[in-house]
Amino acid sequence: MATSMGGGTGAVTTTTTDEPTTGAAVDETSNVQKQGDSHGLEHDEHGTHPTNTGVSNEKVAMWAFLGSECLLFGALISTYLLYKGRSTSGPGPEDVYDIPYTSVSSFVLLMSSLTMVLALSAIQRGDIHRMRVWLLATATLGASFIGGQVYEFTEFYLEGVTLSSNLFGSTFFVLTGFHGVHVAIGILMLLSLYGVSMRGGLPKERSEVVELTGLYWHFVDVVWIVIFTVIYLIP
Amino acid sequence: MALTESRPLELTTGVDATEDQPLGAFTRPRGVTGWRSWLTTVDHKKIGIMYGATAMTFFAIGGLEALLIRTQLMQPNGQVLSEEAYNQAFTMHGTTMVFLVIMPMLAAFANYLIPIMIGARDVAFPRLNALSYWIFLMGAIVLYASFFLGGAPDGGWFGYVPNTSITFSPGRNIDFWIFGLQITGIASTVGAINLIVTCLNLRAPGMTLMRMPIFVWMSMIAQFLLLFAMPIITVALFLLMFDRQFGANFFNPQAGGDPVLWQHLFWLFGHPEVYILILPAMGIVSEILPVFSRKPLFGYPVMVFSGIAIGFMGWGVWAHHMFAVGLGPVAVSAFSISTMFIAVPTGVKIFNWIGTMWGGSLRLNTPALFAIGFIAMFTIGGLSGVTHSLSPHDRQQTDTYYVVAHFHYVLFGGSMFGLMGGFYYWWPKVFGYLLSDKLGKWNFWLWFVGFNLAFGPMHLLGLQGMPRRIYTYDESLGLTALNTLSTVGAFIIAIATALFLVNVVVSRRHRPATMAADPWDGRSLEWSIPSPTPHYNFLEVPVVHSVDDFWHRKYTEDEHGRLVKIPPMQAEAIAEARADEDHAADHGHGIHLPSQSFYPFVTSLGLPVIAFGMIYQAYVVAVIGAFILIGGLYAWTLEPSFEPPPPPDPLDDEHAQGDMALVGASNPAIAATETPALPAAGRSSAATDGQGA
């Protein structure tokens, strides 16, 4: 629950960016700028408001959130490692793992980071159309990964590995399940961005929203690299 | 809900396509008084007051639980509480005091004070701020609902497995504990992110990190600790939940699980938590002492770095809670040494406080008394803490009343004394009247005496071998006299706390018509603005030139190095010169406050629904809760954080200025979504007036 909430907070951080929407309402904007400038802090070219660190509030918040997430996954991965090989009954990992299959789905997830980067690059160039394409591509790749995970979970279940079957089952499902929930929340964020963009709410000036979603997405991918290595590759 | 309604659109061309329609299922709340203004507020000051009031309420409840415990233990073979009721009482007492009293009280201080101490007009994310308060309240409600739904949690505030596993605690008590804490944990994480960004990004021009008031520093460190500690207990609670509800095996020894893992996870959270509870209180004391000694804080940079050192080292000492578990000699030695080491930065702080008072012209008003009481009591608690670092000694003390005495000396003698001093110190800034010094001194001395009577004897009881968490003891053990003394002390504390509430009421009745902005001759920025703090905090965002900037606007040194007051005229001139420097000549007009919102409250409602669904294994209810949560978040995201001001009502012009006006645009914090393209008619009267003025 906290995780899904955590992800939700991420969604808030990214999609409620309190950035001024420049371009419109020249009067209002210039009024704002006059006061901002009076403190000797310069606006950047996008008209965002200056902060002490020079990094937007939303971005600092996202990094802080991801820092917190590191500890969440750190604790889960530690639990897995601590209990590795301590199950008192089978089936164990060697009985059920299909490493080539999971490698392919991991590759799919990692490729989604590439499409995420392409989406960000597109909006930064002002190419809204391509951004939408890449956002959808990222969401699709993420969904394929989730689909793969659902299939894998089902297979394992049929082979007798459940949450309560043994220690391996408990640690495996909770760790990969938490990661899966994070990916799912990421997909939700990507689709929300797509929806907002279709309604014209995501112009070039708000590219940071895409960047922040990307930060979350890459984080979830990087965590998967660690999880995949730790639970599948290390014997 | 809001999803289907139209919202201001902006085309990529920058062409204005705004539709000026209210968003969401609710009309945007605007009132600044009445219950609705509290429900929908995003003002860090109101949220701070709500945190404080809630924490005080739970302080009373937790205190009642303590009195029940002490009444039961006053005489041998006490009959007041049954075994089960006693377990519930001490569990809820501990859980309440840590999670529902000290943490929200610190959140109250941080919320109210950080923005006005760093020269900001609000926190970085005002609505998230409201969200964290409401989530915290929901967690507290879930935790306390257990009393009416079959019994409160009874596994201790640390919830050790296997005692809390489904085998030994088959009731729902522990489930309420799991979900209550899980929810308050979310609140803490959200709050921590918000306050960290606030401290890093919203400081007034010139306020470098090393010019931040020490309270802000200590709170920021505590928020970083929260940020990293909370996910660990989140994981621990999840593992326990999966064990209890879905038959997982994490803590099931028969399947190879290890109950010690729980202890590691819990204390890896729990020890940083201790510093989360004490660091901001240290910050409060470090604010009070310089003012009442009329000297700058001794060794400001050292104070900052010792706080950071505590923040880092706090992560390396957790296993000293587990010396009796059997970790092996290497681990025990390592954690013994690190525990001794962490006393060093703490000791540095104590010497710095003494150095601050040394040679100062002390005024012993109530806040100063509490601050000095803090130093004395915290030193005793700190020293008994160092005795725990000696593992052979610790083996003797584990699970005895000696431990209970120790942590009450640091948490009550430390945190609560600091917080109480903070209440007396900042009360005029928050509520516009001073608390009576006479009643305050009674409050202090009764607290001080009662506290030492209640917890001092526990050292001896512990050394005599009285174990914790037992609900009766036999007369032949010879523990009666000290236990009776301790109970008397507990009741004196209760009287003293009641006296504080009396003081609040009596002083309010005798409050002056106007309150001076700076009653204590303070040093930090919050004393430069009127009392009580206006909506917009700062009319002009100050420019900061040094630590204790406000003090240097009031005092200077003559040629002999003596302190002389800058004559008021001259002070005004300096203030004006500074105002020119700020170019903030618009006197706050045309500033916008972030708009109020229902959605933080609505969003938070989803969490208790999920929790009850999970506790009663009615997963449909949990799914409904999830939809409330997600729906609330979407409605929230689609609602701009700034609403265009309402069309000016000619009859209501002054009112509109007071309500809406002011604040924000010059603040990097909140000057955000200036909603584009207001229709000309809808432009705020405040803004137009401001330009005219």
PDB file of C-alpha atoms in Angstrom, chain A residues 1-6 8-9 11-13 15-25 27-29 31-32 34-39 41 49-65 67-69 71-73 75-76 78-79 82-83 86-89 128 163-167 170-171 174 178 188-189 191-192 196 199-206, chain B residues 3 5-7 9-12 14 16 124-125 127-128 131 135 179 182-183 186 189-190 193 196-197 200-205 207 227-228 231-232 234-235 238-239 242 246-251 254-258 261 265 315 541 581-584 586 589-591 607 610-611 629-630 633-634 636-638 641 665-666 668-669 671-678 683 687 691:
ATOM      1  CA  MET A   1       0.000   0.000   0.000  1.00  0.00           C
ATOM      2  CA  ALA A   2       2.696   2.423   0.934  1.00  0.00           C
ATOM      3  CA  THR A   3       4.379   1.588  -2.280  1.00  0.00           C
ATOM      4  CA  SER A   4       1.435   2.240  -4.445  1.00  0.00           C
ATOM      5  CA  MET A   5       0.961   5.419  -2.499  1.00  0.00           C
ATOM      6  CA  GLY A   6       4.603   6.236  -2.911  1.00  0.00           C
ATOM      7  CA  GLY A   8       1.150   7.951  -6.478  1.00  0.00           C
ATOM      8  CA  THR A   9       3.088  10.709  -4.838  1.00  0.00           C
ATOM      9  CA  ALA A  11       2.721  10.925 -10.046  1.00  0.00           C
ATOM     10  CA  VAL A  12       1.616  13.992  -8.208  1.00  0.00           C
ATOM     11  CA  THR A  13       5.033  15.459  -8.221  1.00  0.00           C
ATOM     12  CA  THR A  15       2.044  15.905 -13.189  1.00  0.00           C
ATOM     13  CA  THR A  16       1.194  18.847 -10.994  1.00  0.00           C
ATOM     14  CA  THR A  17       4.293  20.770 -11.794  1.00  0.00           C
ATOM     15  CA  ASP A  18       3.586  24.263 -10.704  1.00  0.00           C
ATOM     16  CA  GLU A  19       5.358  25.834 -13.563  1.00  0.00           C
ATOM     17  CA  PRO A  20       4.155  28.962 -15.142  1.00  0.00           C
ATOM     18  CA  THR A  21       2.817  28.409 -18.558  1.00  0.00           C
ATOM     19  CA  THR A  22       4.635  31.030 -20.442  1.00  0.00           C
ATOM     20  CA  GLY A  23       3.606  32.467 -23.688  1.00  0.00           C
ATOM     21  CA  ALA A  24       0.088  33.268 -22.699  1.00  0.00           C
ATOM     22  CA  ALA A  25      -1.123  36.236 -20.763  1.00  0.00           C
ATOM     23  CA  ASP A  27       0.617  40.991 -18.725  1.00  0.00           C
ATOM     24  CA  GLU A  28       0.411  38.540 -15.909  1.00  0.00           C
ATOM     25  CA  THR A  29       3.646  36.859 -16.722  1.00  0.00           C
ATOM     26  CA  ASN A  31       4.224  41.117 -13.673  1.00  0.00           C
ATOM     27  CA  VAL A  32       5.446  37.940 -12.101  1.00  0.00           C
ATOM     28  CA  LYS A  34       9.286  41.793 -12.531  1.00  0.00           C
ATOM     29  CA  GLN A  35       8.950  40.691  -8.952  1.00  0.00           C
ATOM     30  CA  GLY A  36      11.039  37.628  -9.374  1.00  0.00           C
ATOM     31  CA  ASP A  37      13.829  39.595 -10.973  1.00  0.00           C
ATOM     32  CA  SER A  38      13.746  42.115  -8.211  1.00  0.00           C
ATOM     33  CA  HIS A  39      15.560  39.610  -6.069  1.00  0.00           C
ATOM     34  CA  LEU A  41      17.701  35.915  -9.402  1.00  0.00           C
ATOM     35  CA  HIS A  49      11.059  30.584 -11.160  1.00  0.00           C
ATOM     36  CA  PRO A  50      14.456  30.695  -9.597  1.00  0.00           C
ATOM     37  CA  THR A  51      15.310  28.523  -6.632  1.00  0.00           C
ATOM     38  CA  ASN A  52      18.328  28.574  -4.354  1.00  0.00           C
ATOM     39  CA  THR A  53      19.780  25.441  -5.874  1.00  0.00           C
ATOM     40  CA  GLY A  54      18.880  26.341  -9.436  1.00  0.00           C
ATOM     41  CA  VAL A  55      17.026  23.037  -9.695  1.00  0.00           C
ATOM     42  CA  SER A  56      13.243  23.159  -9.744  1.00  0.00           C
ATOM     43  CA  ASN A  57      11.303  22.180  -6.634  1.00  0.00           C
ATOM     44  CA  GLU A  58       9.718  19.289  -8.463  1.00  0.00           C
ATOM     45  CA  LYS A  59      13.028  17.843  -9.527  1.00  0.00           C
ATOM     46  CA  VAL A  60      14.549  18.052  -6.049  1.00  0.00           C
ATOM     47  CA  ALA A  61      11.406  16.414  -4.700  1.00  0.00           C
ATOM     48  CA  MET A  62      11.642  13.612  -7.249  1.00  0.00           C
ATOM     49  CA  TRP A  63      15.279  12.943  -6.393  1.00  0.00           C
ATOM     50  CA  ALA A  64      14.438  12.920  -2.690  1.00  0.00           C
ATOM     51  CA  PHE A  65      11.590  10.500  -3.357  1.00  0.00           C
ATOM     52  CA  GLY A  67      16.387   8.330  -2.556  1.00  0.00           C
ATOM     53  CA  SER A  68      13.680   7.091  -0.241  1.00  0.00           C
ATOM     54  CA  GLU A  69      12.768   4.381  -2.756  1.00  0.00           C
ATOM     55  CA  LEU A  71      16.009   2.293   0.901  1.00  0.00           C
ATOM     56  CA  LEU A  72      12.700   0.562   0.222  1.00  0.00           C
ATOM     57  CA  PHE A  73      14.195  -1.707  -2.416  1.00  0.00           C
ATOM     58  CA  ALA A  75      15.503  -3.455   2.500  1.00  0.00           C
ATOM     59  CA  LEU A  76      13.597  -5.846   0.231  1.00  0.00           C
ATOM     60  CA  SER A  78      18.558  -7.472   1.641  1.00  0.00           C
ATOM     61  CA  THR A  79      15.722  -9.614   2.887  1.00  0.00           C
ATOM     62  CA  LEU A  82      19.505 -12.955   3.721  1.00  0.00           C
ATOM     63  CA  TYR A  83      17.018 -15.738   3.097  1.00  0.00           C
ATOM     64  CA  ARG A  86      17.365 -21.044   3.532  1.00  0.00           C
ATOM     65  CA  SER A  87      14.085 -22.563   2.425  1.00  0.00           C
ATOM     66  CA  THR A  88      13.331 -25.740   4.294  1.00  0.00           C
ATOM     67  CA  SER A  89      11.227 -27.187   1.493  1.00  0.00           C
ATOM     68  CA  ILE A 128       5.050  16.888 -29.637  1.00  0.00           C
ATOM     69  CA  LEU A 163       3.662 -16.746  -1.328  1.00  0.00           C
ATOM     70  CA  SER A 164       3.247 -19.277   1.468  1.00  0.00           C
ATOM     71  CA  SER A 165       4.898 -22.363  -0.063  1.00  0.00           C
ATOM     72  CA  ASN A 166       8.362 -21.672   1.314  1.00  0.00           C
ATOM     73  CA  LEU A 167      10.806 -18.894   2.097  1.00  0.00           C
ATOM     74  CA  SER A 170       7.680 -15.378   0.015  1.00  0.00           C
ATOM     75  CA  THR A 171      10.844 -13.439  -0.790  1.00  0.00           C
ATOM     76  CA  VAL A 174       7.228  -9.842  -2.531  1.00  0.00           C
ATOM     77  CA  PHE A 178       6.893  -4.625  -5.395  1.00  0.00           C
ATOM     78  CA  LEU A 188      -0.135   4.836 -15.422  1.00  0.00           C
ATOM     79  CA  MET A 189       1.985   7.973 -15.275  1.00  0.00           C
ATOM     80  CA  LEU A 191      -0.510   7.098 -20.094  1.00  0.00           C
ATOM     81  CA  SER A 192      -1.605  10.104 -18.045  1.00  0.00           C
ATOM     82  CA  VAL A 196      -2.652  15.346 -20.972  1.00  0.00           C
ATOM     83  CA  ARG A 199      -5.568  17.663 -24.655  1.00  0.00           C
ATOM     84  CA  GLY A 200      -2.802  20.140 -25.358  1.00  0.00           C
ATOM     85  CA  GLY A 201      -1.607  20.394 -21.776  1.00  0.00           C
ATOM     86  CA  LEU A 202       1.959  19.342 -22.409  1.00  0.00           C
ATOM     87  CA  PRO A 203       3.744  21.935 -24.514  1.00  0.00           C
ATOM     88  CA  LYS A 204       7.489  22.146 -24.965  1.00  0.00           C
ATOM     89  CA  GLU A 205       7.788  24.489 -21.983  1.00  0.00           C
ATOM     90  CA  ARG A 206       6.549  21.796 -19.655  1.00  0.00           C
TER      91      ARG A 206
ATOM     92  CA  LEU B   3     -11.567  14.074 -14.984  1.00  0.00           C
ATOM     93  CA  GLU B   5     -14.570  18.495 -16.848  1.00  0.00           C
ATOM     94  CA  SER B   6     -12.872  21.033 -18.962  1.00  0.00           C
ATOM     95  CA  ARG B   7      -9.743  22.739 -17.784  1.00  0.00           C
ATOM     96  CA  LEU B   9      -5.904  24.322 -22.106  1.00  0.00           C
ATOM     97  CA  GLU B  10      -2.830  25.710 -23.584  1.00  0.00           C
ATOM     98  CA  LEU B  11      -1.940  25.019 -27.121  1.00  0.00           C
ATOM     99  CA  THR B  12       1.620  24.509 -28.076  1.00  0.00           C
ATOM    100  CA  GLY B  14       0.939  29.615 -26.969  1.00  0.00           C
ATOM    101  CA  ASP B  16      -4.739  31.236 -25.380  1.00  0.00           C
ATOM    102  CA  ALA B 124       7.460  24.156  -1.560  1.00  0.00           C
ATOM    103  CA  PHE B 125       4.300  22.110  -2.110  1.00  0.00           C
ATOM    104  CA  ARG B 127      -1.113  20.976  -1.096  1.00  0.00           C
ATOM    105  CA  LEU B 128       1.238  18.077  -0.408  1.00  0.00           C
ATOM    106  CA  LEU B 131      -1.994  15.926   2.332  1.00  0.00           C
ATOM    107  CA  ILE B 135      -2.782  11.235   6.017  1.00  0.00           C
ATOM    108  CA  PHE B 179      -1.822  -0.266   9.016  1.00  0.00           C
ATOM    109  CA  GLN B 182       2.024   2.300   7.621  1.00  0.00           C
ATOM    110  CA  ILE B 183      -0.273   5.258   6.971  1.00  0.00           C
ATOM    111  CA  ILE B 186       3.404   7.756   4.282  1.00  0.00           C
ATOM    112  CA  THR B 189       7.673  10.595   3.913  1.00  0.00           C
ATOM    113  CA  VAL B 190       5.534  13.094   2.024  1.00  0.00           C
ATOM    114  CA  ILE B 193      10.200  15.481   0.880  1.00  0.00           C
ATOM    115  CA  ILE B 196      13.624  19.150   2.407  1.00  0.00           C
ATOM    116  CA  VAL B 197      12.756  20.916  -0.841  1.00  0.00           C
ATOM    117  CA  LEU B 200      16.981  23.666  -0.036  1.00  0.00           C
ATOM    118  CA  ASN B 201      15.094  25.791  -2.508  1.00  0.00           C
ATOM    119  CA  LEU B 202      13.052  28.505  -0.853  1.00  0.00           C
ATOM    120  CA  ARG B 203      15.525  30.410   1.271  1.00  0.00           C
ATOM    121  CA  ALA B 204      15.403  34.178   1.056  1.00  0.00           C
ATOM    122  CA  PRO B 205      18.096  35.854  -1.015  1.00  0.00           C
ATOM    123  CA  MET B 207      20.402  33.105   3.241  1.00  0.00           C
ATOM    124  CA  LEU B 227      13.126  10.177   4.299  1.00  0.00           C
ATOM    125  CA  PHE B 228      15.543   7.277   4.567  1.00  0.00           C
ATOM    126  CA  PRO B 231      10.881   3.023   3.873  1.00  0.00           C
ATOM    127  CA  ILE B 232      12.660   0.524   6.120  1.00  0.00           C
ATOM    128  CA  THR B 234       7.450   0.261   5.630  1.00  0.00           C
ATOM    129  CA  VAL B 235       9.154  -2.885   4.374  1.00  0.00           C
ATOM    130  CA  PHE B 238       4.745  -5.156   4.793  1.00  0.00           C
ATOM    131  CA  LEU B 239       6.635  -8.358   5.532  1.00  0.00           C
ATOM    132  CA  PHE B 242       2.227 -10.698   4.293  1.00  0.00           C
ATOM    133  CA  PHE B 246      -1.300 -14.143   3.291  1.00  0.00           C
ATOM    134  CA  GLY B 247       0.631 -16.847   5.078  1.00  0.00           C
ATOM    135  CA  ALA B 248       4.098 -15.797   3.952  1.00  0.00           C
ATOM    136  CA  ASN B 249       7.078 -17.144   5.857  1.00  0.00           C
ATOM    137  CA  PHE B 250       9.341 -14.166   6.528  1.00  0.00           C
ATOM    138  CA  PHE B 251       9.327 -14.559  10.286  1.00  0.00           C
ATOM    139  CA  GLN B 254       9.704 -23.481  10.903  1.00  0.00           C
ATOM    140  CA  ALA B 255      10.074 -22.467   7.267  1.00  0.00           C
ATOM    141  CA  GLY B 256      13.556 -21.048   7.794  1.00  0.00           C
ATOM    142  CA  GLY B 257      12.481 -17.482   8.548  1.00  0.00           C
ATOM    143  CA  ASP B 258      14.318 -15.492  11.164  1.00  0.00           C
ATOM    144  CA  LEU B 261      15.381  -9.930  10.802  1.00  0.00           C
ATOM    145  CA  LEU B 265      14.692  -3.852  10.229  1.00  0.00           C
ATOM    146  CA  TRP B 315      22.602   4.832  11.058  1.00  0.00           C
ATOM    147  CA  VAL B 541      10.993  39.099   1.127  1.00  0.00           C
ATOM    148  CA  GLU B 581      17.817  46.885  -2.011  1.00  0.00           C
ATOM    149  CA  ASP B 582      14.993  44.438  -2.310  1.00  0.00           C
ATOM    150  CA  HIS B 583      13.262  46.673  -4.827  1.00  0.00           C
ATOM    151  CA  ALA B 584      10.217  45.248  -3.209  1.00  0.00           C
ATOM    152  CA  ASP B 586       5.065  47.089  -4.222  1.00  0.00           C
ATOM    153  CA  HIS B 589       0.274  43.760  -3.552  1.00  0.00           C
ATOM    154  CA  GLY B 590      -0.252  41.552  -6.487  1.00  0.00           C
ATOM    155  CA  ILE B 591       1.030  38.531  -4.620  1.00  0.00           C
ATOM    156  CA  LEU B 607      -6.070   5.261   2.859  1.00  0.00           C
ATOM    157  CA  ILE B 610      -7.841   0.563   2.087  1.00  0.00           C
ATOM    158  CA  ALA B 611      -6.625  -0.170   5.608  1.00  0.00           C
ATOM    159  CA  LEU B 629      -6.999   7.564  -3.552  1.00  0.00           C
ATOM    160  CA  ILE B 630      -6.245   7.500  -7.264  1.00  0.00           C
ATOM    161  CA  LEU B 633      -4.834  12.298  -7.007  1.00  0.00           C
ATOM    162  CA  TYR B 634      -6.109  12.761 -10.555  1.00  0.00           C
ATOM    163  CA  TRP B 636      -5.769  17.095  -7.701  1.00  0.00           C
ATOM    164  CA  THR B 637      -3.373  17.052 -10.632  1.00  0.00           C
ATOM    165  CA  LEU B 638      -5.966  18.540 -12.914  1.00  0.00           C
ATOM    166  CA  SER B 641      -2.479  25.191  -7.606  1.00  0.00           C
ATOM    167  CA  ALA B 665       4.620  35.919  -7.074  1.00  0.00           C
ATOM    168  CA  SER B 666       8.006  36.949  -5.885  1.00  0.00           C
ATOM    169  CA  PRO B 668      10.082  31.076  -6.022  1.00  0.00           C
ATOM    170  CA  ALA B 669       8.128  28.675  -3.886  1.00  0.00           C
ATOM    171  CA  ALA B 671       4.773  31.681  -7.673  1.00  0.00           C
ATOM    172  CA  ALA B 672       3.873  29.054  -9.997  1.00  0.00           C
ATOM    173  CA  THR B 673       0.964  28.442 -12.195  1.00  0.00           C
ATOM    174  CA  GLU B 674      -0.096  31.940 -12.808  1.00  0.00           C
ATOM    175  CA  THR B 675      -3.122  30.771 -14.605  1.00  0.00           C
ATOM    176  CA  PRO B 676      -2.673  32.071 -18.070  1.00  0.00           C
ATOM    177  CA  ALA B 677      -4.902  34.550 -19.687  1.00  0.00           C
ATOM    178  CA  LEU B 678      -7.279  35.780 -17.138  1.00  0.00           C
ATOM    179  CA  ARG B 683      -8.183  40.421 -12.980  1.00  0.00           C
ATOM    180  CA  ALA B 687      -3.083  43.336  -8.406  1.00  0.00           C
ATOM    181  CA  GLN B 691       0.230  48.769  -9.597  1.00  0.00           C
TER     182      GLN B 691
END
